[in-house]
């Protein structure tokens, strides 16, 4: 099956209509602003929507993630992108309090994605590309600055594919993947969408119902992940920055995490320079875990409910 089958020429729609931008800038609350236009990538369309959303923020709110005198943010801040069962995609900009502002509709082949994840390869604190796993098993590197690149078929051998950031120590954001036998693999990114040969990290990861994270959760400057086991216990796997052994000894965070059917790492959502986490429970409520940025085994503050009605979203990344 061709990767471009059913994609209206293989790519999403990119130009945001002037009327939609105007509606977003005046803070419409009557639903989503639409993105309308010419063929392009889903990443490019989403990046345009993100710029529109940022234009709505006050100068102080938009820049609170930057330290004085810095040209780069203290931590990445990604919007949440979600798609419903019909394949309609939406971008939700962070509001600086752990929740999200008015959503913006974004066009793309979201109905054809089984999984997707963002990366920030130029390290400016915002996403610049997606890795998109299609239902036909193809993985696509979809850069906001270029043409989507098909990385080939066979990726449906993995039931989990996502980027927690830079795990291997090279400049670009890496990918971790779990195969159906429960083995975890590290794909070190080259920065152009491609990878070096995968490194086997070990088996037994099939016991984890969720694996998530984006960036440095324990304050040591290295990207980490969180995994939840079958009993609902969450574990922090601290990053080492070493491609051959990317995780140190895991730290138990506590029980009760099986209340969530989805965990998503989007970096710093409250603009305090520390990495946060969100979770969706079975009722469709969204919960925000503010990061502490500490290495004492307590990477998050008490959770805060930031929304309801999210159980209609099939895809969240």
PDB file of C-alpha atoms in Angstrom:
ATOM      1  CA  UNK A   1       0.000   0.000   0.000  1.00  0.00           C
ATOM      2  CA  UNK A   2       1.440   3.380  -0.945  1.00  0.00           C
ATOM      3  CA  UNK A   3       2.098   5.777   1.908  1.00  0.00           C
ATOM      4  CA  UNK A   4       0.375   8.587   0.045  1.00  0.00           C
ATOM      5  CA  UNK A   5      -2.837   6.641  -0.557  1.00  0.00           C
ATOM      6  CA  UNK A   6      -5.878   8.624   0.525  1.00  0.00           C
ATOM      7  CA  UNK A   7      -3.862  11.690   1.580  1.00  0.00           C
ATOM      8  CA  UNK A   8      -5.099  14.172  -1.069  1.00  0.00           C
ATOM      9  CA  UNK A   9      -1.750  13.988  -2.784  1.00  0.00           C
ATOM     10  CA  UNK A  10      -0.069  12.724   0.348  1.00  0.00           C
ATOM     11  CA  UNK A  11      -0.002  15.840   2.407  1.00  0.00           C
ATOM     12  CA  UNK A  12      -2.137  17.938   4.701  1.00  0.00           C
ATOM     13  CA  UNK A  13      -3.417  21.488   4.188  1.00  0.00           C
ATOM     14  CA  UNK A  14      -1.252  24.369   5.363  1.00  0.00           C
ATOM     15  CA  UNK A  15      -2.391  27.970   4.856  1.00  0.00           C
ATOM     16  CA  UNK A  16      -4.564  29.356   7.691  1.00  0.00           C
ATOM     17  CA  UNK A  17      -7.392  31.397   6.237  1.00  0.00           C
ATOM     18  CA  UNK A  18      -7.296  35.105   7.028  1.00  0.00           C
ATOM     19  CA  UNK A  19     -10.724  34.922   8.611  1.00  0.00           C
ATOM     20  CA  UNK A  20      -9.618  32.104  10.887  1.00  0.00           C
ATOM     21  CA  UNK A  21      -6.558  34.038  12.028  1.00  0.00           C
ATOM     22  CA  UNK A  22      -8.657  37.103  12.724  1.00  0.00           C
ATOM     23  CA  UNK A  23     -11.097  35.022  14.747  1.00  0.00           C
ATOM     24  CA  UNK A  24      -8.270  33.510  16.774  1.00  0.00           C
ATOM     25  CA  UNK A  25      -6.689  36.892  17.474  1.00  0.00           C
ATOM     26  CA  UNK A  26      -9.885  38.285  18.957  1.00  0.00           C
ATOM     27  CA  UNK A  27     -10.168  35.243  21.202  1.00  0.00           C
ATOM     28  CA  UNK A  28     -13.179  33.466  19.767  1.00  0.00           C
ATOM     29  CA  UNK A  29     -14.713  30.867  22.056  1.00  0.00           C
ATOM     30  CA  UNK A  30     -17.315  29.514  19.644  1.00  0.00           C
ATOM     31  CA  UNK A  31     -15.334  26.426  18.742  1.00  0.00           C
ATOM     32  CA  UNK A  32     -12.196  26.118  16.704  1.00  0.00           C
ATOM     33  CA  UNK A  33     -10.547  28.425  14.257  1.00  0.00           C
ATOM     34  CA  UNK A  34     -10.070  26.574  10.974  1.00  0.00           C
ATOM     35  CA  UNK A  35      -6.945  26.027   8.964  1.00  0.00           C
ATOM     36  CA  UNK A  36      -7.684  26.169   5.260  1.00  0.00           C
ATOM     37  CA  UNK A  37      -5.543  25.992   2.223  1.00  0.00           C
ATOM     38  CA  UNK A  38      -2.796  24.601   0.039  1.00  0.00           C
ATOM     39  CA  UNK A  39      -1.270  21.133   0.298  1.00  0.00           C
ATOM     40  CA  UNK A  40       1.558  20.787   2.810  1.00  0.00           C
ATOM     41  CA  UNK A  41       2.593  18.752   5.819  1.00  0.00           C
ATOM     42  CA  UNK A  42       0.602  18.215   8.996  1.00  0.00           C
ATOM     43  CA  UNK A  43       3.587  19.570  10.938  1.00  0.00           C
ATOM     44  CA  UNK A  44       3.662  22.766   8.893  1.00  0.00           C
ATOM     45  CA  UNK A  45      -0.076  23.294   9.357  1.00  0.00           C
ATOM     46  CA  UNK A  46       0.227  22.735  13.102  1.00  0.00           C
ATOM     47  CA  UNK A  47       3.218  25.050  13.362  1.00  0.00           C
ATOM     48  CA  UNK A  48       1.238  27.808  11.627  1.00  0.00           C
ATOM     49  CA  UNK A  49      -1.610  27.268  14.082  1.00  0.00           C
ATOM     50  CA  UNK A  50       0.831  27.426  16.990  1.00  0.00           C
ATOM     51  CA  UNK A  51       2.117  30.811  15.798  1.00  0.00           C
ATOM     52  CA  UNK A  52      -1.454  32.059  15.570  1.00  0.00           C
ATOM     53  CA  UNK A  53      -2.112  30.893  19.135  1.00  0.00           C
ATOM     54  CA  UNK A  54       1.054  32.510  20.463  1.00  0.00           C
ATOM     55  CA  UNK A  55       0.035  35.819  18.934  1.00  0.00           C
ATOM     56  CA  UNK A  56      -2.974  35.763  21.267  1.00  0.00           C
ATOM     57  CA  UNK A  57      -0.843  35.505  24.390  1.00  0.00           C
ATOM     58  CA  UNK A  58       0.323  38.568  26.250  1.00  0.00           C
ATOM     59  CA  UNK A  59       4.015  39.319  25.927  1.00  0.00           C
ATOM     60  CA  UNK A  60       4.729  38.359  29.512  1.00  0.00           C
ATOM     61  CA  UNK A  61       2.854  35.051  29.324  1.00  0.00           C
ATOM     62  CA  UNK A  62       4.438  34.114  26.013  1.00  0.00           C
ATOM     63  CA  UNK A  63       7.943  34.740  27.331  1.00  0.00           C
ATOM     64  CA  UNK A  64       7.748  33.405  30.876  1.00  0.00           C
ATOM     65  CA  UNK A  65       9.535  30.214  29.810  1.00  0.00           C
ATOM     66  CA  UNK A  66      12.626  32.235  28.878  1.00  0.00           C
ATOM     67  CA  UNK A  67      15.253  33.131  31.480  1.00  0.00           C
ATOM     68  CA  UNK A  68      16.479  36.726  31.517  1.00  0.00           C
ATOM     69  CA  UNK A  69      19.115  37.240  28.852  1.00  0.00           C
ATOM     70  CA  UNK A  70      18.631  33.791  27.311  1.00  0.00           C
ATOM     71  CA  UNK A  71      17.864  33.302  23.642  1.00  0.00           C
ATOM     72  CA  UNK A  72      16.435  29.844  24.230  1.00  0.00           C
ATOM     73  CA  UNK A  73      13.719  28.726  26.651  1.00  0.00           C
ATOM     74  CA  UNK A  74      14.560  27.092  29.958  1.00  0.00           C
ATOM     75  CA  UNK A  75      12.448  24.101  28.875  1.00  0.00           C
ATOM     76  CA  UNK A  76      10.533  23.048  25.782  1.00  0.00           C
ATOM     77  CA  UNK A  77       6.869  23.973  25.567  1.00  0.00           C
ATOM     78  CA  UNK A  78       4.731  22.036  23.106  1.00  0.00           C
ATOM     79  CA  UNK A  79       1.026  22.444  22.382  1.00  0.00           C
ATOM     80  CA  UNK A  80      -1.207  19.413  22.708  1.00  0.00           C
ATOM     81  CA  UNK A  81      -2.406  18.005  19.401  1.00  0.00           C
ATOM     82  CA  UNK A  82      -5.430  15.717  19.475  1.00  0.00           C
ATOM     83  CA  UNK A  83      -7.634  14.076  16.857  1.00  0.00           C
ATOM     84  CA  UNK A  84     -11.118  12.677  17.270  1.00  0.00           C
ATOM     85  CA  UNK A  85     -12.555   9.461  15.819  1.00  0.00           C
ATOM     86  CA  UNK A  86     -13.451  11.218  12.558  1.00  0.00           C
ATOM     87  CA  UNK A  87      -9.801  12.179  11.998  1.00  0.00           C
ATOM     88  CA  UNK A  88     -10.276  15.890  12.697  1.00  0.00           C
ATOM     89  CA  UNK A  89      -7.187  17.346  14.340  1.00  0.00           C
ATOM     90  CA  UNK A  90      -6.996  20.167  16.866  1.00  0.00           C
ATOM     91  CA  UNK A  91      -4.124  22.143  18.357  1.00  0.00           C
ATOM     92  CA  UNK A  92      -4.493  23.200  22.007  1.00  0.00           C
ATOM     93  CA  UNK A  93      -2.036  25.937  23.067  1.00  0.00           C
ATOM     94  CA  UNK A  94      -0.803  25.891  26.692  1.00  0.00           C
ATOM     95  CA  UNK A  95      -2.384  28.643  28.814  1.00  0.00           C
ATOM     96  CA  UNK A  96       0.490  28.877  31.305  1.00  0.00           C
ATOM     97  CA  UNK A  97      -1.462  27.268  34.148  1.00  0.00           C
ATOM     98  CA  UNK A  98      -1.262  23.632  33.127  1.00  0.00           C
ATOM     99  CA  UNK A  99      -4.380  23.764  30.971  1.00  0.00           C
ATOM    100  CA  UNK A 100      -5.019  24.824  27.408  1.00  0.00           C
ATOM    101  CA  UNK A 101      -6.499  27.774  25.562  1.00  0.00           C
ATOM    102  CA  UNK A 102      -9.048  27.814  22.741  1.00  0.00           C
ATOM    103  CA  UNK A 103      -8.408  25.025  20.299  1.00  0.00           C
ATOM    104  CA  UNK A 104      -7.567  25.595  16.655  1.00  0.00           C
ATOM    105  CA  UNK A 105      -8.669  23.071  14.027  1.00  0.00           C
ATOM    106  CA  UNK A 106      -5.771  21.798  11.934  1.00  0.00           C
ATOM    107  CA  UNK A 107      -6.004  19.774   8.751  1.00  0.00           C
ATOM    108  CA  UNK A 108      -3.956  16.694   8.122  1.00  0.00           C
ATOM    109  CA  UNK A 109      -4.271  12.942   7.645  1.00  0.00           C
ATOM    110  CA  UNK A 110      -4.724  12.369  11.387  1.00  0.00           C
ATOM    111  CA  UNK A 111      -7.219   9.599  10.739  1.00  0.00           C
ATOM    112  CA  UNK A 112      -4.414   7.645   9.054  1.00  0.00           C
ATOM    113  CA  UNK A 113      -2.039   7.904  12.025  1.00  0.00           C
ATOM    114  CA  UNK A 114      -1.908   5.088  14.556  1.00  0.00           C
ATOM    115  CA  UNK A 115       0.646   7.090  16.567  1.00  0.00           C
ATOM    116  CA  UNK A 116       2.487  10.403  16.295  1.00  0.00           C
ATOM    117  CA  UNK A 117       5.100  12.302  18.284  1.00  0.00           C
ATOM    118  CA  UNK A 118       6.754  15.739  18.110  1.00  0.00           C
ATOM    119  CA  UNK A 119      10.447  16.607  18.031  1.00  0.00           C
ATOM    120  CA  UNK A 120      12.469  19.792  18.480  1.00  0.00           C
ATOM    121  CA  UNK A 121      15.631  19.214  16.490  1.00  0.00           C
ATOM    122  CA  UNK A 122      16.766  22.838  16.311  1.00  0.00           C
ATOM    123  CA  UNK A 123      16.419  23.223  20.097  1.00  0.00           C
ATOM    124  CA  UNK A 124      14.466  26.467  20.083  1.00  0.00           C
ATOM    125  CA  UNK A 125      11.936  25.143  22.592  1.00  0.00           C
ATOM    126  CA  UNK A 126       9.147  24.555  20.054  1.00  0.00           C
ATOM    127  CA  UNK A 127       8.395  21.520  17.890  1.00  0.00           C
ATOM    128  CA  UNK A 128       9.713  21.553  14.316  1.00  0.00           C
ATOM    129  CA  UNK A 129       8.681  18.100  13.070  1.00  0.00           C
ATOM    130  CA  UNK A 130       6.479  15.073  13.676  1.00  0.00           C
ATOM    131  CA  UNK A 131       7.196  11.384  13.384  1.00  0.00           C
ATOM    132  CA  UNK A 132       3.949   9.856  12.107  1.00  0.00           C
ATOM    133  CA  UNK A 133       3.242   6.122  12.208  1.00  0.00           C
ATOM    134  CA  UNK A 134       0.582   5.324   9.622  1.00  0.00           C
ATOM    135  CA  UNK A 135      -1.907   2.490   9.913  1.00  0.00           C
ATOM    136  CA  UNK A 136      -0.237   0.854   6.894  1.00  0.00           C
ATOM    137  CA  UNK A 137       3.015   0.507   8.883  1.00  0.00           C
ATOM    138  CA  UNK A 138       4.981   3.368   7.279  1.00  0.00           C
ATOM    139  CA  UNK A 139       6.838   5.852   9.454  1.00  0.00           C
ATOM    140  CA  UNK A 140       7.031   9.391   8.088  1.00  0.00           C
ATOM    141  CA  UNK A 141       9.303  12.215   9.217  1.00  0.00           C
ATOM    142  CA  UNK A 142       7.163  15.293   8.688  1.00  0.00           C
ATOM    143  CA  UNK A 143       9.231  18.463   8.992  1.00  0.00           C
ATOM    144  CA  UNK A 144       7.549  21.859   9.186  1.00  0.00           C
ATOM    145  CA  UNK A 145      10.357  23.140   6.926  1.00  0.00           C
ATOM    146  CA  UNK A 146      10.256  20.533   4.200  1.00  0.00           C
ATOM    147  CA  UNK A 147       8.509  17.717   2.401  1.00  0.00           C
ATOM    148  CA  UNK A 148       7.419  14.703   4.483  1.00  0.00           C
ATOM    149  CA  UNK A 149       9.968  11.878   4.244  1.00  0.00           C
ATOM    150  CA  UNK A 150       8.777   8.257   4.129  1.00  0.00           C
ATOM    151  CA  UNK A 151      11.133   6.162   6.277  1.00  0.00           C
ATOM    152  CA  UNK A 152       9.706   2.875   5.052  1.00  0.00           C
ATOM    153  CA  UNK A 153       7.261   0.161   6.043  1.00  0.00           C
ATOM    154  CA  UNK A 154       7.303  -2.396   8.844  1.00  0.00           C
ATOM    155  CA  UNK A 155       7.020   0.042  11.735  1.00  0.00           C
ATOM    156  CA  UNK A 156       3.719  -1.540  12.760  1.00  0.00           C
ATOM    157  CA  UNK A 157       5.918  -4.161  14.423  1.00  0.00           C
ATOM    158  CA  UNK A 158       5.959  -1.603  17.249  1.00  0.00           C
ATOM    159  CA  UNK A 159       2.993  -0.908  19.512  1.00  0.00           C
ATOM    160  CA  UNK A 160       4.661   2.192  20.955  1.00  0.00           C
ATOM    161  CA  UNK A 161       6.734   4.822  19.155  1.00  0.00           C
ATOM    162  CA  UNK A 162       7.544   8.206  20.683  1.00  0.00           C
ATOM    163  CA  UNK A 163      10.281  10.764  21.298  1.00  0.00           C
ATOM    164  CA  UNK A 164      11.157  11.754  24.867  1.00  0.00           C
ATOM    165  CA  UNK A 165      13.808  14.151  23.520  1.00  0.00           C
ATOM    166  CA  UNK A 166      17.545  13.666  23.298  1.00  0.00           C
ATOM    167  CA  UNK A 167      18.378  10.318  24.921  1.00  0.00           C
ATOM    168  CA  UNK A 168      21.530   9.326  23.067  1.00  0.00           C
ATOM    169  CA  UNK A 169      23.653  12.452  23.511  1.00  0.00           C
ATOM    170  CA  UNK A 170      23.646  13.543  19.842  1.00  0.00           C
ATOM    171  CA  UNK A 171      22.003  16.905  19.061  1.00  0.00           C
ATOM    172  CA  UNK A 172      18.712  15.674  17.556  1.00  0.00           C
ATOM    173  CA  UNK A 173      15.711  14.143  19.325  1.00  0.00           C
ATOM    174  CA  UNK A 174      15.664  10.358  19.383  1.00  0.00           C
ATOM    175  CA  UNK A 175      12.906   7.787  19.107  1.00  0.00           C
ATOM    176  CA  UNK A 176      12.148   4.880  21.385  1.00  0.00           C
ATOM    177  CA  UNK A 177      10.000   1.996  20.189  1.00  0.00           C
ATOM    178  CA  UNK A 178       8.551  -1.069  21.876  1.00  0.00           C
ATOM    179  CA  UNK A 179       7.932  -4.173  19.804  1.00  0.00           C
ATOM    180  CA  UNK A 180       5.093  -6.616  20.322  1.00  0.00           C
ATOM    181  CA  UNK A 181       7.369  -8.971  22.267  1.00  0.00           C
ATOM    182  CA  UNK A 182       7.925  -6.217  24.858  1.00  0.00           C
ATOM    183  CA  UNK A 183      11.468  -5.330  23.780  1.00  0.00           C
ATOM    184  CA  UNK A 184      12.426  -1.642  23.880  1.00  0.00           C
ATOM    185  CA  UNK A 185      14.630  -0.151  21.149  1.00  0.00           C
ATOM    186  CA  UNK A 186      16.458   3.167  20.861  1.00  0.00           C
ATOM    187  CA  UNK A 187      16.690   4.884  17.468  1.00  0.00           C
ATOM    188  CA  UNK A 188      19.352   7.591  17.635  1.00  0.00           C
ATOM    189  CA  UNK A 189      18.320  10.445  15.335  1.00  0.00           C
ATOM    190  CA  UNK A 190      20.624  11.976  12.754  1.00  0.00           C
ATOM    191  CA  UNK A 191      18.704  15.259  12.591  1.00  0.00           C
ATOM    192  CA  UNK A 192      17.425  14.818   9.034  1.00  0.00           C
ATOM    193  CA  UNK A 193      14.654  12.434  10.042  1.00  0.00           C
ATOM    194  CA  UNK A 194      16.781   9.299   9.701  1.00  0.00           C
ATOM    195  CA  UNK A 195      18.397   7.124  12.375  1.00  0.00           C
ATOM    196  CA  UNK A 196      21.486   5.110  13.128  1.00  0.00           C
ATOM    197  CA  UNK A 197      20.989   1.375  13.618  1.00  0.00           C
ATOM    198  CA  UNK A 198      18.620   0.682  16.527  1.00  0.00           C
ATOM    199  CA  UNK A 199      20.003  -0.350  19.904  1.00  0.00           C
ATOM    200  CA  UNK A 200      18.190  -3.026  21.927  1.00  0.00           C
ATOM    201  CA  UNK A 201      17.512  -1.708  25.426  1.00  0.00           C
ATOM    202  CA  UNK A 202      16.013  -4.862  26.881  1.00  0.00           C
ATOM    203  CA  UNK A 203      12.882  -6.938  27.283  1.00  0.00           C
ATOM    204  CA  UNK A 204      10.047  -6.950  29.797  1.00  0.00           C
ATOM    205  CA  UNK A 205       8.593  -3.623  28.726  1.00  0.00           C
ATOM    206  CA  UNK A 206       5.359  -5.323  27.709  1.00  0.00           C
ATOM    207  CA  UNK A 207       4.476  -5.174  31.413  1.00  0.00           C
ATOM    208  CA  UNK A 208       4.182  -1.404  31.062  1.00  0.00           C
ATOM    209  CA  UNK A 209       0.732  -0.136  30.114  1.00  0.00           C
ATOM    210  CA  UNK A 210       1.974   3.403  29.422  1.00  0.00           C
ATOM    211  CA  UNK A 211       5.355   4.954  28.657  1.00  0.00           C
ATOM    212  CA  UNK A 212       5.635   8.731  28.297  1.00  0.00           C
ATOM    213  CA  UNK A 213       7.681  11.834  29.034  1.00  0.00           C
ATOM    214  CA  UNK A 214       9.274  14.759  27.300  1.00  0.00           C
ATOM    215  CA  UNK A 215      12.544  16.248  28.476  1.00  0.00           C
ATOM    216  CA  UNK A 216      14.293  16.410  31.845  1.00  0.00           C
ATOM    217  CA  UNK A 217      11.875  15.513  34.643  1.00  0.00           C
ATOM    218  CA  UNK A 218      14.360  15.188  37.513  1.00  0.00           C
ATOM    219  CA  UNK A 219      16.455  18.316  37.002  1.00  0.00           C
ATOM    220  CA  UNK A 220      19.763  16.709  36.019  1.00  0.00           C
ATOM    221  CA  UNK A 221      19.743  18.029  32.455  1.00  0.00           C
ATOM    222  CA  UNK A 222      19.013  14.714  30.724  1.00  0.00           C
ATOM    223  CA  UNK A 223      15.778  13.451  29.158  1.00  0.00           C
ATOM    224  CA  UNK A 224      13.817  10.921  31.200  1.00  0.00           C
ATOM    225  CA  UNK A 225      10.753   8.720  30.786  1.00  0.00           C
ATOM    226  CA  UNK A 226       7.936   7.503  33.012  1.00  0.00           C
ATOM    227  CA  UNK A 227       6.458   4.012  32.723  1.00  0.00           C
ATOM    228  CA  UNK A 228       3.364   2.600  34.431  1.00  0.00           C
ATOM    229  CA  UNK A 229       3.264  -1.137  35.118  1.00  0.00           C
ATOM    230  CA  UNK A 230       0.313  -3.514  35.061  1.00  0.00           C
ATOM    231  CA  UNK A 231      -0.385  -2.942  38.751  1.00  0.00           C
ATOM    232  CA  UNK A 232      -0.626   0.836  38.276  1.00  0.00           C
ATOM    233  CA  UNK A 233       2.756   1.732  39.801  1.00  0.00           C
ATOM    234  CA  UNK A 234       4.597   4.552  38.024  1.00  0.00           C
ATOM    235  CA  UNK A 235       8.370   4.472  37.645  1.00  0.00           C
ATOM    236  CA  UNK A 236      10.785   7.217  36.635  1.00  0.00           C
ATOM    237  CA  UNK A 237      13.630   6.048  34.405  1.00  0.00           C
ATOM    238  CA  UNK A 238      16.292   8.763  34.647  1.00  0.00           C
ATOM    239  CA  UNK A 239      18.261   9.475  31.493  1.00  0.00           C
ATOM    240  CA  UNK A 240      22.028   9.101  31.361  1.00  0.00           C
ATOM    241  CA  UNK A 241      22.771  10.755  28.015  1.00  0.00           C
ATOM    242  CA  UNK A 242      24.575   7.574  26.925  1.00  0.00           C
ATOM    243  CA  UNK A 243      23.178   5.829  23.839  1.00  0.00           C
ATOM    244  CA  UNK A 244      24.493   2.434  24.971  1.00  0.00           C
ATOM    245  CA  UNK A 245      22.722   2.603  28.344  1.00  0.00           C
ATOM    246  CA  UNK A 246      20.277   5.520  28.209  1.00  0.00           C
ATOM    247  CA  UNK A 247      18.559   4.920  31.576  1.00  0.00           C
ATOM    248  CA  UNK A 248      19.800   4.703  35.136  1.00  0.00           C
ATOM    249  CA  UNK A 249      18.185   2.822  38.001  1.00  0.00           C
ATOM    250  CA  UNK A 250      14.457   3.415  38.046  1.00  0.00           C
ATOM    251  CA  UNK A 251      12.725   5.295  40.870  1.00  0.00           C
ATOM    252  CA  UNK A 252       9.280   4.341  42.198  1.00  0.00           C
ATOM    253  CA  UNK A 253       6.829   7.240  42.046  1.00  0.00           C
ATOM    254  CA  UNK A 254       3.790   5.553  43.579  1.00  0.00           C
ATOM    255  CA  UNK A 255       0.659   3.542  42.841  1.00  0.00           C
ATOM    256  CA  UNK A 256      -2.714   4.446  41.376  1.00  0.00           C
ATOM    257  CA  UNK A 257      -1.532   5.498  37.927  1.00  0.00           C
ATOM    258  CA  UNK A 258      -3.745   2.902  36.223  1.00  0.00           C
ATOM    259  CA  UNK A 259      -6.542   5.460  36.553  1.00  0.00           C
ATOM    260  CA  UNK A 260      -5.086   6.982  33.372  1.00  0.00           C
ATOM    261  CA  UNK A 261      -5.575   5.597  29.873  1.00  0.00           C
ATOM    262  CA  UNK A 262      -3.226   8.177  28.380  1.00  0.00           C
ATOM    263  CA  UNK A 263      -0.109  10.045  29.557  1.00  0.00           C
ATOM    264  CA  UNK A 264       1.449  12.788  27.452  1.00  0.00           C
ATOM    265  CA  UNK A 265       4.684  14.709  27.948  1.00  0.00           C
ATOM    266  CA  UNK A 266       4.662  18.185  26.385  1.00  0.00           C
ATOM    267  CA  UNK A 267       7.509  19.811  28.262  1.00  0.00           C
ATOM    268  CA  UNK A 268       6.884  22.927  30.345  1.00  0.00           C
ATOM    269  CA  UNK A 269       3.175  23.810  30.329  1.00  0.00           C
ATOM    270  CA  UNK A 270       3.113  26.376  33.140  1.00  0.00           C
ATOM    271  CA  UNK A 271       6.165  28.329  31.914  1.00  0.00           C
ATOM    272  CA  UNK A 272       8.241  27.886  35.080  1.00  0.00           C
ATOM    273  CA  UNK A 273      11.167  26.177  33.344  1.00  0.00           C
ATOM    274  CA  UNK A 274      10.327  22.709  34.706  1.00  0.00           C
ATOM    275  CA  UNK A 275       8.986  19.739  32.780  1.00  0.00           C
ATOM    276  CA  UNK A 276       5.379  18.698  33.407  1.00  0.00           C
ATOM    277  CA  UNK A 277       3.057  15.809  32.534  1.00  0.00           C
ATOM    278  CA  UNK A 278      -0.633  15.415  31.720  1.00  0.00           C
ATOM    279  CA  UNK A 279      -2.886  12.386  32.089  1.00  0.00           C
ATOM    280  CA  UNK A 280      -6.368  11.512  30.867  1.00  0.00           C
ATOM    281  CA  UNK A 281      -8.522   9.320  33.095  1.00  0.00           C
ATOM    282  CA  UNK A 282     -11.264   6.874  32.108  1.00  0.00           C
ATOM    283  CA  UNK A 283     -13.985   9.507  32.536  1.00  0.00           C
ATOM    284  CA  UNK A 284     -12.244  11.820  30.032  1.00  0.00           C
ATOM    285  CA  UNK A 285     -10.928  14.257  32.652  1.00  0.00           C
ATOM    286  CA  UNK A 286      -7.499  15.788  32.054  1.00  0.00           C
ATOM    287  CA  UNK A 287      -5.036  16.146  34.943  1.00  0.00           C
ATOM    288  CA  UNK A 288      -1.927  18.311  35.149  1.00  0.00           C
ATOM    289  CA  UNK A 289       1.205  17.302  37.059  1.00  0.00           C
ATOM    290  CA  UNK A 290       3.460  20.320  37.562  1.00  0.00           C
ATOM    291  CA  UNK A 291       7.143  19.433  37.546  1.00  0.00           C
ATOM    292  CA  UNK A 292       9.398  20.113  40.525  1.00  0.00           C
ATOM    293  CA  UNK A 293      12.699  19.722  38.660  1.00  0.00           C
ATOM    294  CA  UNK A 294      14.231  17.850  41.584  1.00  0.00           C
ATOM    295  CA  UNK A 295      16.201  14.607  41.845  1.00  0.00           C
ATOM    296  CA  UNK A 296      14.687  13.560  45.184  1.00  0.00           C
ATOM    297  CA  UNK A 297      12.252  11.040  43.708  1.00  0.00           C
ATOM    298  CA  UNK A 298       9.313  13.456  43.642  1.00  0.00           C
ATOM    299  CA  UNK A 299       9.349  14.957  40.137  1.00  0.00           C
ATOM    300  CA  UNK A 300       5.758  16.276  40.342  1.00  0.00           C
ATOM    301  CA  UNK A 301       3.529  18.297  42.619  1.00  0.00           C
ATOM    302  CA  UNK A 302      -0.013  17.186  43.452  1.00  0.00           C
ATOM    303  CA  UNK A 303      -2.163  16.819  40.368  1.00  0.00           C
ATOM    304  CA  UNK A 304      -4.683  19.478  39.274  1.00  0.00           C
ATOM    305  CA  UNK A 305      -7.762  18.840  37.138  1.00  0.00           C
ATOM    306  CA  UNK A 306      -7.614  21.017  34.010  1.00  0.00           C
ATOM    307  CA  UNK A 307     -10.458  19.777  31.822  1.00  0.00           C
ATOM    308  CA  UNK A 308     -13.168  17.253  31.016  1.00  0.00           C
ATOM    309  CA  UNK A 309     -14.599  15.667  27.876  1.00  0.00           C
ATOM    310  CA  UNK A 310     -11.312  14.395  26.462  1.00  0.00           C
ATOM    311  CA  UNK A 311     -12.461  10.793  26.021  1.00  0.00           C
ATOM    312  CA  UNK A 312     -13.601  11.688  22.500  1.00  0.00           C
ATOM    313  CA  UNK A 313      -9.979  12.013  21.381  1.00  0.00           C
ATOM    314  CA  UNK A 314      -8.467   8.962  19.703  1.00  0.00           C
ATOM    315  CA  UNK A 315      -5.003  10.458  19.251  1.00  0.00           C
ATOM    316  CA  UNK A 316      -3.178  12.765  21.695  1.00  0.00           C
ATOM    317  CA  UNK A 317       0.452  13.823  21.352  1.00  0.00           C
TER     318      UNK A 317
END
